[in-house]
Short mmCIF file of C-alpha atoms in Angstrom, two decimals:
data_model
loop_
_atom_site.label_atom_id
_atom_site.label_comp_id
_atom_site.label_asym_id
_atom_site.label_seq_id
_atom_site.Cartn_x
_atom_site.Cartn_y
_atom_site.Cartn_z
CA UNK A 1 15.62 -3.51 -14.80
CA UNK A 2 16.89 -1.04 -17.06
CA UNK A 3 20.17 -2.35 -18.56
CA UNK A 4 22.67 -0.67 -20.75
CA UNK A 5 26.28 -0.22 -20.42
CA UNK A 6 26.54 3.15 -22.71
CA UNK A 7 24.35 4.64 -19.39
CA UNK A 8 25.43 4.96 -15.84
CA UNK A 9 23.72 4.31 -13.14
CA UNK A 10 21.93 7.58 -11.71
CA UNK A 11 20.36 7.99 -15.33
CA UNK A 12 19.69 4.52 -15.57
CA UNK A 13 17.85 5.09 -12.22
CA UNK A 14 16.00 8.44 -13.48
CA UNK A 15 15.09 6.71 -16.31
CA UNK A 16 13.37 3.92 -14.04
CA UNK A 17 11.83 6.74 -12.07
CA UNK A 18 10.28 8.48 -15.56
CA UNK A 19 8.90 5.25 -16.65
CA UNK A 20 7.07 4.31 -13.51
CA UNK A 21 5.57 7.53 -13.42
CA UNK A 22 4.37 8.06 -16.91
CA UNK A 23 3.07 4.06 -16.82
CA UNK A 24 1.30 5.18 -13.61
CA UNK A 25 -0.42 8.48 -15.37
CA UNK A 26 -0.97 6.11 -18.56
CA UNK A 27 -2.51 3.70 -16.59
CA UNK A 28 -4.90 5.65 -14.41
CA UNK A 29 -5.78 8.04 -17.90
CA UNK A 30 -6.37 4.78 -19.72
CA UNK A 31 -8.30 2.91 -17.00
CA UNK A 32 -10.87 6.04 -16.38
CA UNK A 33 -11.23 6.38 -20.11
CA UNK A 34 -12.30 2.46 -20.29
CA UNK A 35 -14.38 3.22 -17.18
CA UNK A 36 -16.40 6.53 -19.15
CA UNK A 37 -16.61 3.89 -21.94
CA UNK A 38 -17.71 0.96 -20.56
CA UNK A 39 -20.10 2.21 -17.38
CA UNK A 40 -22.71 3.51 -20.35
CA UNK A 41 -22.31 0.39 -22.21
CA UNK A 42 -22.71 -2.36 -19.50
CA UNK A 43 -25.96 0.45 -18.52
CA UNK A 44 -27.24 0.15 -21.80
CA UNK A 45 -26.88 -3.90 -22.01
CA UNK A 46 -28.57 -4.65 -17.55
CA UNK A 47 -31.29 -1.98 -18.88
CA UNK A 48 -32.09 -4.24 -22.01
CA UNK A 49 -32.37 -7.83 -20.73
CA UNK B 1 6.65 -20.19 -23.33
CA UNK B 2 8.47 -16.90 -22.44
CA UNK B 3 7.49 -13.55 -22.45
CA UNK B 4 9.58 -10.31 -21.13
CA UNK B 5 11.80 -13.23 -19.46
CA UNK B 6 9.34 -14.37 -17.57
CA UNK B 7 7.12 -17.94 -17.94
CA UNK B 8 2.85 -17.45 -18.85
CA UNK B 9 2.23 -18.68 -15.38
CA UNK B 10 4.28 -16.42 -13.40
CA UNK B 11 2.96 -13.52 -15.99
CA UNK B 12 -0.63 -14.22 -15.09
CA UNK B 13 0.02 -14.39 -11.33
CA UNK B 14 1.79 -11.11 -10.94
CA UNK B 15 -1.19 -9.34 -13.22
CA UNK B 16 -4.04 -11.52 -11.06
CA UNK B 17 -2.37 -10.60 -7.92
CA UNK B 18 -1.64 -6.72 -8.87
CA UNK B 19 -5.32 -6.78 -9.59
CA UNK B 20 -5.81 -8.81 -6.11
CA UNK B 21 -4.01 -6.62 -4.18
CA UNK B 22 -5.34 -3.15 -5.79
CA UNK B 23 -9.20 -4.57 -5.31
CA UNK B 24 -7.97 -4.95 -1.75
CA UNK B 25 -6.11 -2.29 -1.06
CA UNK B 26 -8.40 0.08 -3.12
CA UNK B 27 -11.44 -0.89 -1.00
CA UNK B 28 -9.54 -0.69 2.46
CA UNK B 29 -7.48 2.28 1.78
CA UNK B 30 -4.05 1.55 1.99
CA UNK B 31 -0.75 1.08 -0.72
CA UNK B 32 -0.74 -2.80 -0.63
CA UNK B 33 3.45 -2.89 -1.07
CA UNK B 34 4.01 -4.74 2.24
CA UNK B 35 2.40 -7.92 0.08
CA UNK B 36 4.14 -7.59 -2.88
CA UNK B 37 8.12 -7.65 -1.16
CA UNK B 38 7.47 -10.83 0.75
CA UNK B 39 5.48 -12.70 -2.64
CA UNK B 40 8.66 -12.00 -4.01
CA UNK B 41 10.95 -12.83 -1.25
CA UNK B 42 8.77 -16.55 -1.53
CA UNK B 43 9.45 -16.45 -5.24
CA UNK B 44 12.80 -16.47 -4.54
CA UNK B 45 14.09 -12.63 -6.01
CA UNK B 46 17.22 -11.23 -3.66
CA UNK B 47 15.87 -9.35 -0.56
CA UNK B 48 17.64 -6.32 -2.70
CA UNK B 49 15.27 -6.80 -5.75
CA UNK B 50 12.10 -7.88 -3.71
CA UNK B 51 12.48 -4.44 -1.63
CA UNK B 52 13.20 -2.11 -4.67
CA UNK B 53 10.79 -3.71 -6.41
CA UNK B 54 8.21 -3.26 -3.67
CA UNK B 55 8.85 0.43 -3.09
CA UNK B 56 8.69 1.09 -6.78
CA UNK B 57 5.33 -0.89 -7.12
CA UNK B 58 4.42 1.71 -4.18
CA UNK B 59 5.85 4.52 -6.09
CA UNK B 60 3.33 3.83 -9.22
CA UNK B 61 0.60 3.29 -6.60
CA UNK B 62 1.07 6.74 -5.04
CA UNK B 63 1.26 8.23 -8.07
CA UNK B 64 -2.19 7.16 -8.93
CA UNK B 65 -3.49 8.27 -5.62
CA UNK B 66 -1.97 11.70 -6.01
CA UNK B 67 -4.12 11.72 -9.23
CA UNK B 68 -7.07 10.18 -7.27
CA UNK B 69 -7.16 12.57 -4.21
CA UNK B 70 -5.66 15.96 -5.41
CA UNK B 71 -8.18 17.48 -3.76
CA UNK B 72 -8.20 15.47 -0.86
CA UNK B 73 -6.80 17.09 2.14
CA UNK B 74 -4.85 19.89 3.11
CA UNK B 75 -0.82 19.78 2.39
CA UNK B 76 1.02 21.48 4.90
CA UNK B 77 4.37 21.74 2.15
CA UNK B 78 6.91 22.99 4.43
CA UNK B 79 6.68 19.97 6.75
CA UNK B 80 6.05 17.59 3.42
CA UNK B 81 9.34 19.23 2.38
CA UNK B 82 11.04 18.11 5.52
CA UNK B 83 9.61 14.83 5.74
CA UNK B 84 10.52 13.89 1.97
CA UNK B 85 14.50 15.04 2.91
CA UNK B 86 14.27 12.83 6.25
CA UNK B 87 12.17 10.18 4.91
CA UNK B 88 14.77 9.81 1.56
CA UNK B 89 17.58 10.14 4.53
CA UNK B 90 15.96 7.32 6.48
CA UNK B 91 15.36 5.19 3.31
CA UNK B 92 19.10 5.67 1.78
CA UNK B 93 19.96 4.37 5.30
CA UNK B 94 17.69 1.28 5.12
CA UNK B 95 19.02 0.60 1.60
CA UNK B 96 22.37 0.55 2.98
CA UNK B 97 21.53 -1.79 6.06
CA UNK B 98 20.00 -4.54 3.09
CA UNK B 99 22.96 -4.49 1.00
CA UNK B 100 25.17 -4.80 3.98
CA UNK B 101 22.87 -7.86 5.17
CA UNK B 102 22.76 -9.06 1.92
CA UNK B 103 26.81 -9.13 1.74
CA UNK B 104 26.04 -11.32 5.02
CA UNK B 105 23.76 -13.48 3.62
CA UNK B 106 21.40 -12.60 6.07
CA UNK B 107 19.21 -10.49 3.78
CA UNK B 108 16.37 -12.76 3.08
CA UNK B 109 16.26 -14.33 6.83
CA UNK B 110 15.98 -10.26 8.03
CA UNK B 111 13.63 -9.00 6.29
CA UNK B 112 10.99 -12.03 6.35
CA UNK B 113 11.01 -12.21 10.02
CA UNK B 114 10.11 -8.08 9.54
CA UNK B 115 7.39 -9.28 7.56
CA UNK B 116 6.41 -11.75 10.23
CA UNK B 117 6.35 -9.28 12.92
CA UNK B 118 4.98 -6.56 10.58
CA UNK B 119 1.54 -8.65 9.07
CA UNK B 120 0.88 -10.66 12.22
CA UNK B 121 0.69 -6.73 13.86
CA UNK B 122 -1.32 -5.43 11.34
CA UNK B 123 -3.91 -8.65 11.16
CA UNK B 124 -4.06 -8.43 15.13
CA UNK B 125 -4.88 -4.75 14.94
CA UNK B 126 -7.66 -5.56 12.22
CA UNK B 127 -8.78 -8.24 13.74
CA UNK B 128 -9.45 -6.63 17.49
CA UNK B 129 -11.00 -4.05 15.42
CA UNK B 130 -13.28 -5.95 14.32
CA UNK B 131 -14.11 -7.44 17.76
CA UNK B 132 -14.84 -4.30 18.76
CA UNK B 133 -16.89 -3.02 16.28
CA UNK B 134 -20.12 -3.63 18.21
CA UNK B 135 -18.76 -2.04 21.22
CA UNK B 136 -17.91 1.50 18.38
CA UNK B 137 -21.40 1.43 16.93
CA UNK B 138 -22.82 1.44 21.28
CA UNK B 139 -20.75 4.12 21.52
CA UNK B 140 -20.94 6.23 18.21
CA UNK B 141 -20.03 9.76 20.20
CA UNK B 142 -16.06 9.33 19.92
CA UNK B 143 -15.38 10.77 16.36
CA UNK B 144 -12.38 12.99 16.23
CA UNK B 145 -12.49 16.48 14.97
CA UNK B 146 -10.73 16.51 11.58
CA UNK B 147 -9.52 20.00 12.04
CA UNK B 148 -8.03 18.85 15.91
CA UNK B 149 -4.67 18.18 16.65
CA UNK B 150 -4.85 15.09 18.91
CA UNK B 151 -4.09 15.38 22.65
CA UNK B 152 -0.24 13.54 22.58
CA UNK B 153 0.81 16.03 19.31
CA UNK B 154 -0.14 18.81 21.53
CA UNK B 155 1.63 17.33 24.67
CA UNK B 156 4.72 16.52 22.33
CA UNK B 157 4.38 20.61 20.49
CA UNK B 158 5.07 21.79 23.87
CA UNK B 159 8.01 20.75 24.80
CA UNK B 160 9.95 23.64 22.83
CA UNK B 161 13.78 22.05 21.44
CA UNK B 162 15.16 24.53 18.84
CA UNK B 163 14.81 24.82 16.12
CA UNK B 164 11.10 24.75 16.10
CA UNK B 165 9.17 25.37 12.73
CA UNK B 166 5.73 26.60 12.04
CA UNK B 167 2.88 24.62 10.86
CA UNK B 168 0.26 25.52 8.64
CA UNK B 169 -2.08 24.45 11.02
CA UNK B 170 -0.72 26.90 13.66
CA UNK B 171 1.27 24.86 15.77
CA UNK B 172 4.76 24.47 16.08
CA UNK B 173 6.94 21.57 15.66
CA UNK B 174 10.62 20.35 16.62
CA UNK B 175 12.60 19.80 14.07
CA UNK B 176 13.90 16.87 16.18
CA UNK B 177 10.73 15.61 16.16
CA UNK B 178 10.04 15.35 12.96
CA UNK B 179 13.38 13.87 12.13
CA UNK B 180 12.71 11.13 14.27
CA UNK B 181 9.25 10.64 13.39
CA UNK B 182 9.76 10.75 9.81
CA UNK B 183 13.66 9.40 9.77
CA UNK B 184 12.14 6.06 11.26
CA UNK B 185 9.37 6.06 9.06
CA UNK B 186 12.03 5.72 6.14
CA UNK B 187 14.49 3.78 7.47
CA UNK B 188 11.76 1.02 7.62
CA UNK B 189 10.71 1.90 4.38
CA UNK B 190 13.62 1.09 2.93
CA UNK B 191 14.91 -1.84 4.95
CA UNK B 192 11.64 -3.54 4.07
CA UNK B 193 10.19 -1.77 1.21
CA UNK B 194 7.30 -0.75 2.03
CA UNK B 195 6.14 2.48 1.65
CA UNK B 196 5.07 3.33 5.21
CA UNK B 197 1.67 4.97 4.93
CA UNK B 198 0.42 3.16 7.34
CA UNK B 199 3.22 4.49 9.94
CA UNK B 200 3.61 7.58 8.31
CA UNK B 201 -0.25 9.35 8.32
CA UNK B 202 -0.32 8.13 12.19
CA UNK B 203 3.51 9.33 12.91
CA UNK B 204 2.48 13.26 11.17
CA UNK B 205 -0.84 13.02 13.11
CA UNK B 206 0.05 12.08 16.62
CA UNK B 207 4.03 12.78 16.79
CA UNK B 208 4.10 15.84 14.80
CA UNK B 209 0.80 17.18 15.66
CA UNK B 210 -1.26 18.34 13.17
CA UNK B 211 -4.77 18.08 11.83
CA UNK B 212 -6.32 15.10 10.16
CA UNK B 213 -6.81 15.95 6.88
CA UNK B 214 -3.47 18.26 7.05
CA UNK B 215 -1.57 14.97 7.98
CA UNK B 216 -3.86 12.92 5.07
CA UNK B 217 -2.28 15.22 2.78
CA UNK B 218 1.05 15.97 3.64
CA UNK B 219 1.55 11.79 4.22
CA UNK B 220 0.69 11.70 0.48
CA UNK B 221 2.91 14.42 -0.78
CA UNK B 222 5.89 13.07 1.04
CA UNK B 223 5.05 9.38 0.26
CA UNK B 224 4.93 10.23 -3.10
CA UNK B 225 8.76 11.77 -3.40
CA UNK B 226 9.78 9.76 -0.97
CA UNK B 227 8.32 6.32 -3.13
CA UNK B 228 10.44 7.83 -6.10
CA UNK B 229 13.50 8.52 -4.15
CA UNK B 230 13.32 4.87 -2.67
CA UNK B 231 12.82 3.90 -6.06
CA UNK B 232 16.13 6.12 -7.47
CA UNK B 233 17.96 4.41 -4.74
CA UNK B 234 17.44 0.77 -5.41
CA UNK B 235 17.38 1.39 -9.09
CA UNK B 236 20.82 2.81 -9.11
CA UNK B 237 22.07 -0.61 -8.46
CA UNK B 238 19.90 -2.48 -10.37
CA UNK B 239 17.74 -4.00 -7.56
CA UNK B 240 14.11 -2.87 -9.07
CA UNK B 241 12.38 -5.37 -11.77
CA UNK B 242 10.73 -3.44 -14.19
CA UNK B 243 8.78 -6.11 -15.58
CA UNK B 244 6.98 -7.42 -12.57
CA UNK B 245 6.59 -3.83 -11.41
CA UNK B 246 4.79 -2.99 -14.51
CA UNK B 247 2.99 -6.19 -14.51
CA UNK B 248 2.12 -5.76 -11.04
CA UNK B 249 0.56 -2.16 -11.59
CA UNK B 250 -0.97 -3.27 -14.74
CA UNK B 251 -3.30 -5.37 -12.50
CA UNK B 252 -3.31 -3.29 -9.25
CA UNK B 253 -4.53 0.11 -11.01
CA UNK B 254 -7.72 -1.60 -12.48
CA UNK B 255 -7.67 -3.42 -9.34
CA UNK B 256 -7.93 -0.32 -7.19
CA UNK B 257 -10.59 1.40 -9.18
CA UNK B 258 -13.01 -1.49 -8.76
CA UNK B 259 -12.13 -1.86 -4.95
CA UNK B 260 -12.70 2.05 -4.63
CA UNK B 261 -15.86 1.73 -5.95
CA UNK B 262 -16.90 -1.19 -3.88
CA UNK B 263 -16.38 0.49 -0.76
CA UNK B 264 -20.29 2.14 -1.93
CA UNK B 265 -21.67 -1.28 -2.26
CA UNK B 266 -20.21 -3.51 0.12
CA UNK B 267 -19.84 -2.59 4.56
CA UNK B 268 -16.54 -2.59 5.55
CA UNK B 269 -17.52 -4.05 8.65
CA UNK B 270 -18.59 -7.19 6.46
CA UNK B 271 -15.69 -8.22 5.33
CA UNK B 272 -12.34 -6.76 7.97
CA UNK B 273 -12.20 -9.91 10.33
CA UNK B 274 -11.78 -11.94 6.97
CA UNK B 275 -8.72 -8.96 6.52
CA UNK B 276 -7.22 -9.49 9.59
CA UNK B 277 -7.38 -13.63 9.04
CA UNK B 278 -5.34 -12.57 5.83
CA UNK B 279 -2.54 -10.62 7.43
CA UNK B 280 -2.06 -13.38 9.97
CA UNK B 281 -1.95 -16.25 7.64
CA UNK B 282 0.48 -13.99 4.97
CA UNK B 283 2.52 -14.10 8.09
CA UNK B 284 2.46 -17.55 8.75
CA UNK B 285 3.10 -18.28 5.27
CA UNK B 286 6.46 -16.37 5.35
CA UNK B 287 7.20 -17.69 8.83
CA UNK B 288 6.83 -21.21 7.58
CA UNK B 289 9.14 -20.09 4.33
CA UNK B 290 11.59 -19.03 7.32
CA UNK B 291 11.22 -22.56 9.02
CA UNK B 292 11.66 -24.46 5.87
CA UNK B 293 14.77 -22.30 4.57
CA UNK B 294 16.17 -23.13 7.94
CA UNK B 295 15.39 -26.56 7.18
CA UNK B 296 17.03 -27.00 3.88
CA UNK B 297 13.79 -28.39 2.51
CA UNK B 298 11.49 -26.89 -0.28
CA UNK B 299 8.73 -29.16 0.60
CA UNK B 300 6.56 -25.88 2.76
CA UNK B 301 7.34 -23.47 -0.55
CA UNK B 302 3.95 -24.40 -1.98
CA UNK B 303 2.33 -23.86 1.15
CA UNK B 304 3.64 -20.71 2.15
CA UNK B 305 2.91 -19.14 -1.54
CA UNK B 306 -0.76 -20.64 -0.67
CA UNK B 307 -0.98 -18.86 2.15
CA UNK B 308 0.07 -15.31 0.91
CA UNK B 309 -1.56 -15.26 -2.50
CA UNK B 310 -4.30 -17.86 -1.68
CA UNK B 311 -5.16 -15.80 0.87
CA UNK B 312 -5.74 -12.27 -0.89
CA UNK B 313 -7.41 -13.71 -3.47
CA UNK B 314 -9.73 -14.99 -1.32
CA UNK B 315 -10.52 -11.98 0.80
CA UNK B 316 -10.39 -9.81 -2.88
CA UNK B 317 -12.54 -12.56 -4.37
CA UNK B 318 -15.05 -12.04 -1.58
CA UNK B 319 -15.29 -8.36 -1.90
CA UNK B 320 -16.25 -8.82 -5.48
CA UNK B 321 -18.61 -11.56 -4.92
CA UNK B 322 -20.58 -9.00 -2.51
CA UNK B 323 -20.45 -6.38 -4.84
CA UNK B 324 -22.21 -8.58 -7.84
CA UNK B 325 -24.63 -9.50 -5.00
CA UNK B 326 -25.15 -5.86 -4.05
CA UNK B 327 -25.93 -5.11 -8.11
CA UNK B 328 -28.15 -8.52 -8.45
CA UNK B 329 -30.20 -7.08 -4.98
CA UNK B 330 -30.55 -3.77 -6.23
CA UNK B 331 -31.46 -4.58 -9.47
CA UNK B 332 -34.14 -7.01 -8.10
CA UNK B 333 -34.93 -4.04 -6.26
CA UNK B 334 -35.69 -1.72 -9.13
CA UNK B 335 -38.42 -4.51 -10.87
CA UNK B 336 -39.42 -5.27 -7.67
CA UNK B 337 -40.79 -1.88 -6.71
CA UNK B 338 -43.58 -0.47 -10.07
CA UNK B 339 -45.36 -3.83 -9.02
CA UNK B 340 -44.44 -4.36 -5.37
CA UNK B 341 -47.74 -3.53 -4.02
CA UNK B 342 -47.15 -0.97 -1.78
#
């Protein structure tokens, strides 16, 4: 929960929204990124043994 | 030891089972929120929190599949439009039904029996399916048209109650209709926080009456707003917890890639009767939470957290085991062929 008494509620609750959107985008960007990294190495390491 | 107010254990089980559900969920399709509200009803969070944190877990999912399938289907926007006002209408209703229950104390008892009712359906509907899987692949001649609207949406499109509106698809809907259709669709959503794709692709397809991929689409693109009005609604009173939401998606995105891509490797068929088991012992899990509540006795807790998690992480746990055998086979595969003698 978002908590701060300077806030009110509805931004408090856009706020929430923003967050779990951008995390969302970050995560899926970050993920497919460690994906384009990875698949190449993990190839490069079954291809060697 | 604490981190973000919460102990390592309970840290590592909401990041395992994010990852749990999005291998599952990933691989079958689906949102996976209608296991995260009742884990967290059994952990004992408010009905209030478990629900608002369960359609904001499905709001980060369906953001991720908007990014996934952009491409995917056809969005008929007018009717998305529509759906996301009656949807957000339904939901703001089913908010309000959970904090009245909740004033009742009654909150908890409500919506796990939903979740009773609700897995037990969905395991028996996974489970027959896989009984008659053998009698599909006899048939293999009854695959619908994608670009067909099905038989009862045409049946329902004619009966003409003003105001009618046009589709994309060509065919013309009550606006009655699709208040209905999507106004239940949300008032279930948010009485029990889940985000409804399940109900809500069949409910645009058959009730509503368009196309298969239009109704793919346009199930997303409402989902989605809907998921973030669902989301506004419970955060406004501080019912969504950020921290196992995040933790939960941490898990579940990574989760979901990995269960996407198994779906190449592994046969659905092979693994959707272990599904269905899943569902129905979830649901016996949170019935026997129910029984022992009634009880006064915490002695079935451990149980019924066995059966929930314990179970998706053993159907997820399978999935991956099949796709590591699928890579060891093929591999074999690949030295087995220069020298295979053939």
């Amino acid at each position: 929960m978002i908590e701060s008494a300077a806030l009110s509620p509805l931004v408090q609750a856009t706020i929430l929204v923003g967050v779990i959107l951008v995390q969302a985008v970050a995560l899926y960007v970050g993920y497919g990124a460690l994906e384009r990294v990875a698949t190449p190495l993990i190839d490069t390491i079954t291809d060697a043994r | 030891m604490e981190l973000f107010g919460l102990s390592l254990a309970l840290l590592a089980l909401f990041v395992s089972f994010g990852f749990m559900v999005g291998v599952l969920f990933g691989f079958f399709g689906m949102g996976g929120s209608f296991l995260i509200t009742p884990t967290l009803l059994l952990l004992d969070y408010p009905a209030s929190v478990a629900i608002g944190s369960g359609l904001a877990f499905y709001f980060g999912t369906s953001v991720i599949a908007v990014l996934k399938h952009y491409d995917v289907g056809q969005v008929d926007y007018k009717l998305g439009a529509i759906l996301f006002v009656v949807l957000s209408i339904g939901i703001e209703i089913g908010s309000r039904l959970v904090f009245g229950l909740e004033a009742l104390g009654i909150a908890n008892l409500v919506t796990g029996v939903a979740y009773v009712v609700l897995l037990a359906g969905i395991g028996a509907l996974f489970l027959r399916r896989a009984y008659n899987l053998e009698d599909d692949d006899d048939d293999g001649d009854d695959d619908a048209n994608d670009d067909e609207i099905p038989a009862v949406g045409q049946k329902i499109q004619s009966y003409s109650v003003p105001p009618m509106i046009n589709l994309t698809s060509g065919g013309r809907a009550s606006l009655w209709t699709i208040g209905g259709a999507g106004g239940s669709v949300g008032l279930v959503s948010g009485l029990i926080g889940v985000g409804g794709g399940f109900i809500r692709m069949p409910a645009i397809y058959y009730l509503i009456g368009t196309p298969l991929t239009a109704a793919v689409g346009t199930s997303l693109f409402a989902g989605l707003f809907s998921g973030a009005f669902g989301t506004f609604t419970y955060g406004m009173s501080g019912s969504v917890d950020l921290t196992v939401v995040s933790l939960l998606l941490v898990g579940s995105a990574l989760g979901a890639r990995i269960g996407s891509a198994a779906t190449t490797m592994v046969e659905e068929d092979d693994v959707i009767v272990y599904f269905g088991l899943m569902m129905v012992l979830a649901s016996a899990g949170i019935a026997l939470s129910e029984l022992a509540n009634w009880l006064g006795t915490g002695a079935l807790d451990l149980v019924s957290v066995f059966l929930l998690v314990g179970s998706s992480f053993f159907v997820a746990s399978m999935i991956l085991y099949k796709v590591v055998q699928s890579i060891g086979a093929s591999e074999s595969n690949t030295r087995g062929t220069p020298d295979g003698g053939d």
